[in-house]
Amino acid sequence: MIAPLSASYADARTAFLDAAAAAGATIETFPHPLRGLHDEDLSVDVAEIAGGPDVVIIVSGTHGVEGYAGSALQRHHLMLVADDALPVASRPTLVFVHALNPYGFSWVRRVNED
């Protein structure tokens, strides 16, 4: 089952970070200087799960509002890793970039703050 869409950027971010932690990912956060629609912190979160020598980078939220679907799909794959449905030996290293445009995601816009 695919993860459900979140109701807000903040909900999506929390769900992503929870899924990444459950999957054993290494997480790095890059704060955004502005605030979100509901005065929430904005950031780009990157979760890495070690695997084979090949690397796959999965990005969500490049155009802001598209982050809702991308976040759900990223969480789905993180849940597969957490459930051992993607064994380490058969998968590349996975790097998930959540909300590349957190401002557009939060403000439900395709553009960033500029």
CSV table of C-alpha atoms in Angstrom, one decimal:
chain,number,residue,atom,x,y,z
A,1,MET,CA,0.0,0.0,0.0
A,2,ILE,CA,1.3,3.4,-0.9
A,3,ALA,CA,1.7,5.9,1.9
A,4,PRO,CA,-1.2,8.5,2.0
A,5,LEU,CA,-0.8,12.1,1.0
A,6,SER,CA,-0.1,14.4,3.9
A,7,ALA,CA,-2.4,17.4,4.7
A,8,SER,CA,0.5,19.9,5.0
A,9,TYR,CA,4.2,20.4,4.4
A,10,ALA,CA,4.8,20.0,8.2
A,11,ASP,CA,2.9,16.7,8.3
A,12,ALA,CA,4.8,15.4,5.2
A,13,ARG,CA,8.1,16.4,6.7
A,14,THR,CA,7.4,14.7,10.0
A,15,ALA,CA,6.1,11.5,8.3
A,16,PHE,CA,9.2,11.5,6.0
A,17,LEU,CA,11.6,11.9,9.0
A,18,ASP,CA,9.8,9.2,10.9
A,19,ALA,CA,9.9,6.8,7.9
A,20,ALA,CA,13.6,7.5,7.3
A,21,ALA,CA,14.5,6.9,11.0
A,22,ALA,CA,12.5,3.6,11.0
A,23,ALA,CA,14.4,2.5,7.9
A,24,GLY,CA,17.7,3.2,9.6
A,25,ALA,CA,18.7,6.1,7.3
A,26,THR,CA,21.4,8.7,8.0
A,27,ILE,CA,19.5,12.0,8.0
A,28,GLU,CA,20.9,15.5,7.3
A,29,THR,CA,18.8,18.6,7.4
A,30,PHE,CA,19.5,21.9,5.6
A,31,PRO,CA,17.4,24.7,7.1
A,32,HIS,CA,15.6,27.3,4.9
A,33,PRO,CA,15.8,30.9,6.1
A,34,LEU,CA,12.1,31.6,5.7
A,35,ARG,CA,9.0,30.3,7.5
A,36,GLY,CA,6.2,28.3,6.0
A,37,LEU,CA,2.5,29.0,5.5
A,38,HIS,CA,1.7,28.0,9.1
A,39,ASP,CA,4.9,29.6,10.5
A,40,GLU,CA,6.6,26.2,10.5
A,41,ASP,CA,10.3,25.7,10.0
A,42,LEU,CA,11.3,24.9,6.4
A,43,SER,CA,14.2,22.7,5.4
A,44,VAL,CA,15.5,20.3,2.9
A,45,ASP,CA,16.0,16.9,4.5
A,46,VAL,CA,18.2,14.2,3.0
A,47,ALA,CA,18.1,10.6,4.1
A,48,GLU,CA,20.7,8.1,2.9
A,49,ILE,CA,20.4,4.3,3.2
A,50,ALA,CA,23.5,2.4,2.5
A,51,GLY,CA,23.3,-0.3,-0.1
A,52,GLY,CA,25.5,-1.4,-3.0
A,53,PRO,CA,28.0,0.7,-4.9
A,54,ASP,CA,25.5,2.2,-7.2
A,55,VAL,CA,23.6,5.3,-6.0
A,56,VAL,CA,20.0,6.3,-6.8
A,57,ILE,CA,18.9,9.8,-5.8
A,58,ILE,CA,15.2,10.4,-5.4
A,59,VAL,CA,14.0,14.0,-5.2
A,60,SER,CA,10.6,15.3,-4.2
A,61,GLY,CA,9.1,18.8,-4.1
A,62,THR,CA,11.2,20.5,-6.9
A,63,HIS,CA,8.1,22.4,-8.0
A,64,GLY,CA,6.8,22.8,-4.5
A,65,VAL,CA,3.2,21.6,-4.6
A,66,GLU,CA,4.3,18.4,-6.3
A,67,GLY,CA,5.9,17.5,-3.0
A,68,TYR,CA,2.7,15.9,-1.6
A,69,ALA,CA,2.8,13.0,-4.1
A,70,GLY,CA,6.6,12.8,-4.1
A,71,SER,CA,6.8,12.7,-0.3
A,72,ALA,CA,4.2,9.9,-0.2
A,73,LEU,CA,6.2,7.9,-2.7
A,74,GLN,CA,9.4,8.4,-0.8
A,75,ARG,CA,7.8,7.3,2.4
A,76,HIS,CA,6.5,4.2,0.6
A,77,HIS,CA,10.0,3.2,-0.4
A,78,LEU,CA,11.4,3.9,3.0
A,79,MET,CA,8.7,1.7,4.5
A,80,LEU,CA,9.8,-1.1,2.1
A,81,VAL,CA,13.4,-0.8,3.4
A,82,ALA,CA,12.2,-0.8,7.0
A,83,ASP,CA,10.2,-3.9,6.3
A,84,ASP,CA,13.2,-5.6,4.7
A,85,ALA,CA,11.3,-5.8,1.4
A,86,LEU,CA,14.3,-4.4,-0.4
A,87,PRO,CA,17.3,-6.5,0.8
A,88,VAL,CA,20.6,-4.6,1.1
A,89,ALA,CA,22.4,-7.0,-1.2
A,90,SER,CA,20.0,-6.3,-4.1
A,91,ARG,CA,19.7,-2.6,-3.9
A,92,PRO,CA,21.8,0.4,-4.6
A,93,THR,CA,22.6,3.1,-2.0
A,94,LEU,CA,19.4,5.2,-1.8
A,95,VAL,CA,19.5,9.0,-1.2
A,96,PHE,CA,16.1,10.7,-0.6
A,97,VAL,CA,16.0,14.5,-1.0
A,98,HIS,CA,12.7,15.6,0.6
A,99,ALA,CA,11.2,18.9,-0.4
A,100,LEU,CA,13.9,20.4,-2.6
A,101,ASN,CA,11.6,23.5,-2.6
A,102,PRO,CA,10.2,23.6,0.9
A,103,TYR,CA,8.9,27.1,0.5
A,104,GLY,CA,6.8,26.2,-2.6
A,105,PHE,CA,5.7,22.9,-0.9
A,106,SER,CA,4.5,24.7,2.3
A,107,TRP,CA,2.8,27.6,0.4
A,108,VAL,CA,1.3,25.2,-2.2
A,109,ARG,CA,3.0,27.0,-5.1
A,110,ARG,CA,5.1,25.7,-8.0
A,111,VAL,CA,7.7,28.4,-7.4
A,112,ASN,CA,10.2,29.2,-4.7
A,113,GLU,CA,10.4,32.4,-2.6
A,114,ASP,CA,12.2,34.2,-5.4
